[in-house]
Amino acid sequence: MRRTKEFEELRPLLSSIAYRILGSVSEAEDAVQETWLRFDASPTQPRSAKAFLSATVTRISIDVLRSARVRREQYVGQWLPEPLLTDPYEDPARSAELADSLSMAALLLLERLSPPERAVFVLRDVFSFGFPEIASALGRSQSACRQLAVRARRHMDAGRPRFVADRRQREELAERFFAALREGDVDCLLDLLAADIQVIGDGGGKAPQLARTIAGAGNAARLLALFVDALMRVDVTVQPHEVNGQPGAIFRDRDGKVLTIWTLDIRDGQIQTIHSVINPDKLAHLGPVADAWALDREVRQARRCTN
C-alpha cells in the first residue's frame, strides 16, 4: 500500500516529465506504467521514491524517444506533438513557466535536442532537479550533465522569442480571433495575424487537412475563414480551450466527437503560428474522434448543392 500511495502522489510529476521528453501522451502513459512496474518489482524500498521514480521514468522515456525518432523521420508530412489539454502536474508558484514549457513551440524546439540533452533540460530547467539527481537518472557524471544542460539551454534560448504576450493578452487576442473566424471577418483576421504567420497542419496521412503549411497573413486569413465556414455548414463547432498551456480550440462534429485541435502561438500582439492536429491517432486520448474523411465528403457535397 505504501508504494502504491507514493507512486500515485508522484504520478502527475512523472507524467509531465515523460510527456515533455516524448511529446506524446500515449507514449508518456506507457512510460509511466512501466515505471510503476519496475517500482513495484524492486526488491528493496528506495530511500527516496521521488528520486527513484523520476530517474526510472526519465531512462525509459529516453529509450522510447530514441526509437520514436526513427518513426518520426518516416512520418507523412509535418510531425507535431500530441495535444494535451491539461498538464497533470501543477505548481501555482511556477504556473507560467510550466505552461510555456508545455507549448507546441517549446516542444518542437526540444525536438532539436539529443535525447540526453532533452532529458537534462526537462529535469533541470523545467522541474528544477539538482545535478546529483540528474546524473543518477542519466548514468553520467555531474560535470557531463552540466555540459548537456549548457548546450540544451543554448539551443532553446536561440529558438525562443524575445517578447511574449502575457496570459491575459493572449486570451483576449484568441477570443477575438475565434470570433472573427466564426463571423468570416477576413479584415479582422488580417489585423490579428502576423505578416509571416504559418499555419502548420499534422494529418499524418490519415486525415484530410487544409494544407501542410500555409504562409502569409493574406493567404491564412482567407483560407482559414473559408475552412471554418465550410465546417460550420456541416455543424462542426469551435470550442475555445487552452491546449498545451496556450490559447487554442477543439473542433467537434455534430455528435461532439473531436475533429481537430488548434493551438495559437501569440507573440508581440499577433498570432505567429497556428498548429493544427487532425491525425486521429493523436486525438484518441481526448475521447471519441470524428470521421474526418466523412466530414470532408459532406463539406464537398454541401458546396456542390450551394453552387
PDB file of N, CA and C in Angstrom, residues 197-260:
ATOM      1  N   ILE A 197       2.911  34.818 -40.678  1.00  0.00           N
ATOM      2  CA  ILE A 197       2.311  33.693 -39.962  1.00  0.00           C
ATOM      3  C   ILE A 197       2.432  32.398 -40.761  1.00  0.00           C
ATOM      4  N   GLN A 198       2.533  31.300 -40.015  1.00  0.00           N
ATOM      5  CA  GLN A 198       2.479  29.974 -40.628  1.00  0.00           C
ATOM      6  C   GLN A 198       1.367  29.169 -39.946  1.00  0.00           C
ATOM      7  N   VAL A 199       0.569  28.507 -40.762  1.00  0.00           N
ATOM      8  CA  VAL A 199      -0.428  27.563 -40.270  1.00  0.00           C
ATOM      9  C   VAL A 199       0.089  26.180 -40.621  1.00  0.00           C
ATOM     10  N   ILE A 200       0.412  25.401 -39.612  1.00  0.00           N
ATOM     11  CA  ILE A 200       1.069  24.112 -39.814  1.00  0.00           C
ATOM     12  C   ILE A 200       0.120  22.996 -39.414  1.00  0.00           C
ATOM     13  N   GLY A 201      -0.150  22.094 -40.338  1.00  0.00           N
ATOM     14  CA  GLY A 201      -1.088  21.005 -40.091  1.00  0.00           C
ATOM     15  C   GLY A 201      -0.410  19.657 -39.993  1.00  0.00           C
ATOM     16  N   ASP A 202      -0.958  18.794 -39.139  1.00  0.00           N
ATOM     17  CA  ASP A 202      -0.459  17.436 -38.964  1.00  0.00           C
ATOM     18  C   ASP A 202      -1.624  16.474 -39.130  1.00  0.00           C
ATOM     19  N   GLY A 203      -1.685  15.866 -40.343  1.00  0.00           N
ATOM     20  CA  GLY A 203      -2.691  14.851 -40.599  1.00  0.00           C
ATOM     21  C   GLY A 203      -2.100  13.460 -40.622  1.00  0.00           C
ATOM     22  N   GLY A 204      -0.769  13.388 -40.710  1.00  0.00           N
ATOM     23  CA  GLY A 204      -0.093  12.100 -40.694  1.00  0.00           C
ATOM     24  C   GLY A 204      -0.485  11.181 -41.834  1.00  0.00           C
ATOM     25  N   GLY A 205      -1.101  11.758 -42.884  1.00  0.00           N
ATOM     26  CA  GLY A 205      -1.566  10.933 -43.992  1.00  0.00           C
ATOM     27  C   GLY A 205      -2.825  10.151 -43.666  1.00  0.00           C
ATOM     28  N   LYS A 206      -3.435  10.456 -42.499  1.00  0.00           N
ATOM     29  CA  LYS A 206      -4.590   9.679 -42.056  1.00  0.00           C
ATOM     30  C   LYS A 206      -5.872  10.497 -41.987  1.00  0.00           C
ATOM     31  N   ALA A 207      -5.802  11.758 -42.428  1.00  0.00           N
ATOM     32  CA  ALA A 207      -6.980  12.616 -42.413  1.00  0.00           C
ATOM     33  C   ALA A 207      -6.775  13.739 -43.414  1.00  0.00           C
ATOM     34  N   PRO A 208      -7.861  14.236 -44.019  1.00  0.00           N
ATOM     35  CA  PRO A 208      -7.719  15.391 -44.911  1.00  0.00           C
ATOM     36  C   PRO A 208      -7.381  16.620 -44.094  1.00  0.00           C
ATOM     37  N   GLN A 209      -6.627  17.517 -44.674  1.00  0.00           N
ATOM     38  CA  GLN A 209      -6.281  18.737 -43.961  1.00  0.00           C
ATOM     39  C   GLN A 209      -6.243  19.892 -44.941  1.00  0.00           C
ATOM     40  N   LEU A 210      -6.371  21.086 -44.395  1.00  0.00           N
ATOM     41  CA  LEU A 210      -6.408  22.279 -45.227  1.00  0.00           C
ATOM     42  C   LEU A 210      -5.154  22.379 -46.078  1.00  0.00           C
ATOM     43  N   ALA A 211      -4.012  22.189 -45.465  1.00  0.00           N
ATOM     44  CA  ALA A 211      -2.719  22.169 -46.141  1.00  0.00           C
ATOM     45  C   ALA A 211      -1.691  21.818 -45.093  1.00  0.00           C
ATOM     46  N   ARG A 212      -0.542  21.339 -45.520  1.00  0.00           N
ATOM     47  CA  ARG A 212       0.515  21.051 -44.549  1.00  0.00           C
ATOM     48  C   ARG A 212       1.013  22.344 -43.921  1.00  0.00           C
ATOM     49  N   THR A 213       1.213  23.360 -44.755  1.00  0.00           N
ATOM     50  CA  THR A 213       1.645  24.658 -44.238  1.00  0.00           C
ATOM     51  C   THR A 213       1.066  25.763 -45.101  1.00  0.00           C
ATOM     52  N   ILE A 214       0.499  26.772 -44.446  1.00  0.00           N
ATOM     53  CA  ILE A 214       0.022  27.978 -45.124  1.00  0.00           C
ATOM     54  C   ILE A 214       0.876  29.131 -44.610  1.00  0.00           C
ATOM     55  N   ALA A 215       1.415  29.926 -45.496  1.00  0.00           N
ATOM     56  CA  ALA A 215       2.299  31.017 -45.091  1.00  0.00           C
ATOM     57  C   ALA A 215       1.731  32.357 -45.529  1.00  0.00           C
ATOM     58  N   GLY A 216       1.891  33.364 -44.662  1.00  0.00           N
ATOM     59  CA  GLY A 216       1.469  34.715 -45.004  1.00  0.00           C
ATOM     60  C   GLY A 216       0.083  35.037 -44.492  1.00  0.00           C
ATOM     61  N   ALA A 217      -0.083  36.272 -43.988  1.00  0.00           N
ATOM     62  CA  ALA A 217      -1.351  36.668 -43.376  1.00  0.00           C
ATOM     63  C   ALA A 217      -2.508  36.644 -44.364  1.00  0.00           C
ATOM     64  N   GLY A 218      -2.288  37.129 -45.592  1.00  0.00           N
ATOM     65  CA  GLY A 218      -3.367  37.177 -46.565  1.00  0.00           C
ATOM     66  C   GLY A 218      -3.896  35.794 -46.896  1.00  0.00           C
ATOM     67  N   ASN A 219      -2.994  34.875 -47.221  1.00  0.00           N
ATOM     68  CA  ASN A 219      -3.401  33.501 -47.520  1.00  0.00           C
ATOM     69  C   ASN A 219      -4.091  32.863 -46.321  1.00  0.00           C
ATOM     70  N   ALA A 220      -3.497  33.027 -45.154  1.00  0.00           N
ATOM     71  CA  ALA A 220      -4.033  32.374 -43.964  1.00  0.00           C
ATOM     72  C   ALA A 220      -5.418  32.909 -43.618  1.00  0.00           C
ATOM     73  N   ALA A 221      -5.613  34.222 -43.660  1.00  0.00           N
ATOM     74  CA  ALA A 221      -6.904  34.808 -43.295  1.00  0.00           C
ATOM     75  C   ALA A 221      -8.011  34.303 -44.213  1.00  0.00           C
ATOM     76  N   ARG A 222      -7.764  34.320 -45.518  1.00  0.00           N
ATOM     77  CA  ARG A 222      -8.799  33.892 -46.468  1.00  0.00           C
ATOM     78  C   ARG A 222      -9.096  32.396 -46.345  1.00  0.00           C
ATOM     79  N   LEU A 223      -8.042  31.577 -46.305  1.00  0.00           N
ATOM     80  CA  LEU A 223      -8.243  30.137 -46.279  1.00  0.00           C
ATOM     81  C   LEU A 223      -8.852  29.669 -44.962  1.00  0.00           C
ATOM     82  N   LEU A 224      -8.425  30.258 -43.849  1.00  0.00           N
ATOM     83  CA  LEU A 224      -8.991  29.864 -42.557  1.00  0.00           C
ATOM     84  C   LEU A 224     -10.465  30.241 -42.463  1.00  0.00           C
ATOM     85  N   ALA A 225     -10.813  31.422 -42.962  1.00  0.00           N
ATOM     86  CA  ALA A 225     -12.213  31.851 -42.936  1.00  0.00           C
ATOM     87  C   ALA A 225     -13.076  30.915 -43.780  1.00  0.00           C
ATOM     88  N   LEU A 226     -12.592  30.562 -44.959  1.00  0.00           N
ATOM     89  CA  LEU A 226     -13.331  29.631 -45.820  1.00  0.00           C
ATOM     90  C   LEU A 226     -13.443  28.253 -45.187  1.00  0.00           C
ATOM     91  N   PHE A 227     -12.355  27.817 -44.588  1.00  0.00           N
ATOM     92  CA  PHE A 227     -12.307  26.488 -43.965  1.00  0.00           C
ATOM     93  C   PHE A 227     -13.319  26.385 -42.829  1.00  0.00           C
ATOM     94  N   VAL A 228     -13.317  27.370 -41.928  1.00  0.00           N
ATOM     95  CA  VAL A 228     -14.223  27.323 -40.785  1.00  0.00           C
ATOM     96  C   VAL A 228     -15.676  27.488 -41.232  1.00  0.00           C
ATOM     97  N   ASP A 229     -15.900  28.343 -42.240  1.00  0.00           N
ATOM     98  CA  ASP A 229     -17.255  28.496 -42.761  1.00  0.00           C
ATOM     99  C   ASP A 229     -17.776  27.168 -43.312  1.00  0.00           C
ATOM    100  N   ALA A 230     -16.913  26.445 -44.026  1.00  0.00           N
ATOM    101  CA  ALA A 230     -17.320  25.150 -44.576  1.00  0.00           C
ATOM    102  C   ALA A 230     -17.634  24.158 -43.463  1.00  0.00           C
ATOM    103  N   LEU A 231     -16.826  24.161 -42.405  1.00  0.00           N
ATOM    104  CA  LEU A 231     -17.068  23.239 -41.294  1.00  0.00           C
ATOM    105  C   LEU A 231     -18.364  23.571 -40.559  1.00  0.00           C
ATOM    106  N   MET A 232     -18.635  24.848 -40.404  1.00  0.00           N
ATOM    107  CA  MET A 232     -19.858  25.246 -39.706  1.00  0.00           C
ATOM    108  C   MET A 232     -21.100  24.846 -40.494  1.00  0.00           C
ATOM    109  N   ARG A 233     -20.976  24.750 -41.813  1.00  0.00           N
ATOM    110  CA  ARG A 233     -22.109  24.327 -42.646  1.00  0.00           C
ATOM    111  C   ARG A 233     -22.507  22.872 -42.376  1.00  0.00           C
ATOM    112  N   VAL A 234     -21.549  22.083 -41.866  1.00  0.00           N
ATOM    113  CA  VAL A 234     -21.856  20.685 -41.536  1.00  0.00           C
ATOM    114  C   VAL A 234     -21.876  20.496 -40.009  1.00  0.00           C
ATOM    115  N   ASP A 235     -22.192  21.601 -39.323  1.00  0.00           N
ATOM    116  CA  ASP A 235     -22.446  21.576 -37.874  1.00  0.00           C
ATOM    117  C   ASP A 235     -21.218  21.281 -37.012  1.00  0.00           C
ATOM    118  N   VAL A 236     -20.025  21.590 -37.525  1.00  0.00           N
ATOM    119  CA  VAL A 236     -18.831  21.497 -36.688  1.00  0.00           C
ATOM    120  C   VAL A 236     -18.778  22.738 -35.801  1.00  0.00           C
ATOM    121  N   THR A 237     -18.501  22.560 -34.533  1.00  0.00           N
ATOM    122  CA  THR A 237     -18.417  23.680 -33.589  1.00  0.00           C
ATOM    123  C   THR A 237     -16.968  23.927 -33.192  1.00  0.00           C
ATOM    124  N   VAL A 238     -16.674  25.182 -32.896  1.00  0.00           N
ATOM    125  CA  VAL A 238     -15.336  25.584 -32.469  1.00  0.00           C
ATOM    126  C   VAL A 238     -15.411  25.939 -30.986  1.00  0.00           C
ATOM    127  N   GLN A 239     -14.736  25.166 -30.169  1.00  0.00           N
ATOM    128  CA  GLN A 239     -14.766  25.354 -28.719  1.00  0.00           C
ATOM    129  C   GLN A 239     -13.414  25.875 -28.246  1.00  0.00           C
ATOM    130  N   PRO A 240     -13.282  27.184 -27.989  1.00  0.00           N
ATOM    131  CA  PRO A 240     -12.011  27.696 -27.469  1.00  0.00           C
ATOM    132  C   PRO A 240     -11.618  26.951 -26.195  1.00  0.00           C
ATOM    133  N   HIS A 241     -10.357  26.584 -26.113  1.00  0.00           N
ATOM    134  CA  HIS A 241      -9.899  25.795 -24.968  1.00  0.00           C
ATOM    135  C   HIS A 241      -8.384  25.920 -24.875  1.00  0.00           C
ATOM    136  N   GLU A 242      -7.872  26.001 -23.676  1.00  0.00           N
ATOM    137  CA  GLU A 242      -6.419  26.005 -23.512  1.00  0.00           C
ATOM    138  C   GLU A 242      -5.858  24.656 -23.950  1.00  0.00           C
ATOM    139  N   VAL A 243      -4.815  24.698 -24.760  1.00  0.00           N
ATOM    140  CA  VAL A 243      -4.165  23.490 -25.259  1.00  0.00           C
ATOM    141  C   VAL A 243      -2.657  23.667 -25.075  1.00  0.00           C
ATOM    142  N   ASN A 244      -2.035  22.698 -24.435  1.00  0.00           N
ATOM    143  CA  ASN A 244      -0.596  22.784 -24.165  1.00  0.00           C
ATOM    144  C   ASN A 244      -0.211  24.107 -23.501  1.00  0.00           C
ATOM    145  N   GLY A 245      -1.052  24.539 -22.583  1.00  0.00           N
ATOM    146  CA  GLY A 245      -0.764  25.737 -21.819  1.00  0.00           C
ATOM    147  C   GLY A 245      -0.939  27.033 -22.574  1.00  0.00           C
ATOM    148  N   GLN A 246      -1.466  26.974 -23.816  1.00  0.00           N
ATOM    149  CA  GLN A 246      -1.617  28.157 -24.654  1.00  0.00           C
ATOM    150  C   GLN A 246      -3.062  28.238 -25.163  1.00  0.00           C
ATOM    151  N   PRO A 247      -3.485  29.415 -25.670  1.00  0.00           N
ATOM    152  CA  PRO A 247      -4.829  29.503 -26.248  1.00  0.00           C
ATOM    153  C   PRO A 247      -4.967  28.556 -27.439  1.00  0.00           C
ATOM    154  N   GLY A 248      -6.128  27.970 -27.554  1.00  0.00           N
ATOM    155  CA  GLY A 248      -6.369  27.056 -28.663  1.00  0.00           C
ATOM    156  C   GLY A 248      -7.846  26.759 -28.786  1.00  0.00           C
ATOM    157  N   ALA A 249      -8.169  25.681 -29.479  1.00  0.00           N
ATOM    158  CA  ALA A 249      -9.577  25.328 -29.663  1.00  0.00           C
ATOM    159  C   ALA A 249      -9.710  23.856 -30.020  1.00  0.00           C
ATOM    160  N   ILE A 250     -10.867  23.310 -29.638  1.00  0.00           N
ATOM    161  CA  ILE A 250     -11.246  21.956 -30.026  1.00  0.00           C
ATOM    162  C   ILE A 250     -12.369  22.068 -31.043  1.00  0.00           C
ATOM    163  N   PHE A 251     -12.205  21.455 -32.194  1.00  0.00           N
ATOM    164  CA  PHE A 251     -13.261  21.408 -33.208  1.00  0.00           C
ATOM    165  C   PHE A 251     -13.983  20.074 -33.051  1.00  0.00           C
ATOM    166  N   ARG A 252     -15.311  20.141 -32.911  1.00  0.00           N
ATOM    167  CA  ARG A 252     -16.107  18.927 -32.714  1.00  0.00           C
ATOM    168  C   ARG A 252     -17.193  18.816 -33.779  1.00  0.00           C
ATOM    169  N   ASP A 253     -17.503  17.579 -34.164  1.00  0.00           N
ATOM    170  CA  ASP A 253     -18.588  17.373 -35.117  1.00  0.00           C
ATOM    171  C   ASP A 253     -19.925  17.459 -34.390  1.00  0.00           C
ATOM    172  N   ARG A 254     -21.019  17.253 -35.099  1.00  0.00           N
ATOM    173  CA  ARG A 254     -22.360  17.436 -34.516  1.00  0.00           C
ATOM    174  C   ARG A 254     -22.633  16.456 -33.375  1.00  0.00           C
ATOM    175  N   ASP A 255     -21.868  15.367 -33.315  1.00  0.00           N
ATOM    176  CA  ASP A 255     -22.036  14.393 -32.226  1.00  0.00           C
ATOM    177  C   ASP A 255     -21.074  14.642 -31.068  1.00  0.00           C
ATOM    178  N   GLY A 256     -20.322  15.724 -31.147  1.00  0.00           N
ATOM    179  CA  GLY A 256     -19.387  16.043 -30.070  1.00  0.00           C
ATOM    180  C   GLY A 256     -18.044  15.358 -30.165  1.00  0.00           C
ATOM    181  N   LYS A 257     -17.804  14.648 -31.266  1.00  0.00           N
ATOM    182  CA  LYS A 257     -16.522  13.961 -31.430  1.00  0.00           C
ATOM    183  C   LYS A 257     -15.439  14.949 -31.886  1.00  0.00           C
ATOM    184  N   VAL A 258     -14.214  14.682 -31.462  1.00  0.00           N
ATOM    185  CA  VAL A 258     -13.106  15.593 -31.759  1.00  0.00           C
ATOM    186  C   VAL A 258     -12.664  15.438 -33.214  1.00  0.00           C
ATOM    187  N   LEU A 259     -12.639  16.573 -33.924  1.00  0.00           N
ATOM    188  CA  LEU A 259     -12.191  16.581 -35.313  1.00  0.00           C
ATOM    189  C   LEU A 259     -10.735  17.022 -35.416  1.00  0.00           C
ATOM    190  N   THR A 260     -10.413  18.130 -34.792  1.00  0.00           N
ATOM    191  CA  THR A 260      -9.049  18.647 -34.837  1.00  0.00           C
ATOM    192  C   THR A 260      -8.818  19.544 -33.621  1.00  0.00           C
TER     193      THR A 260
END
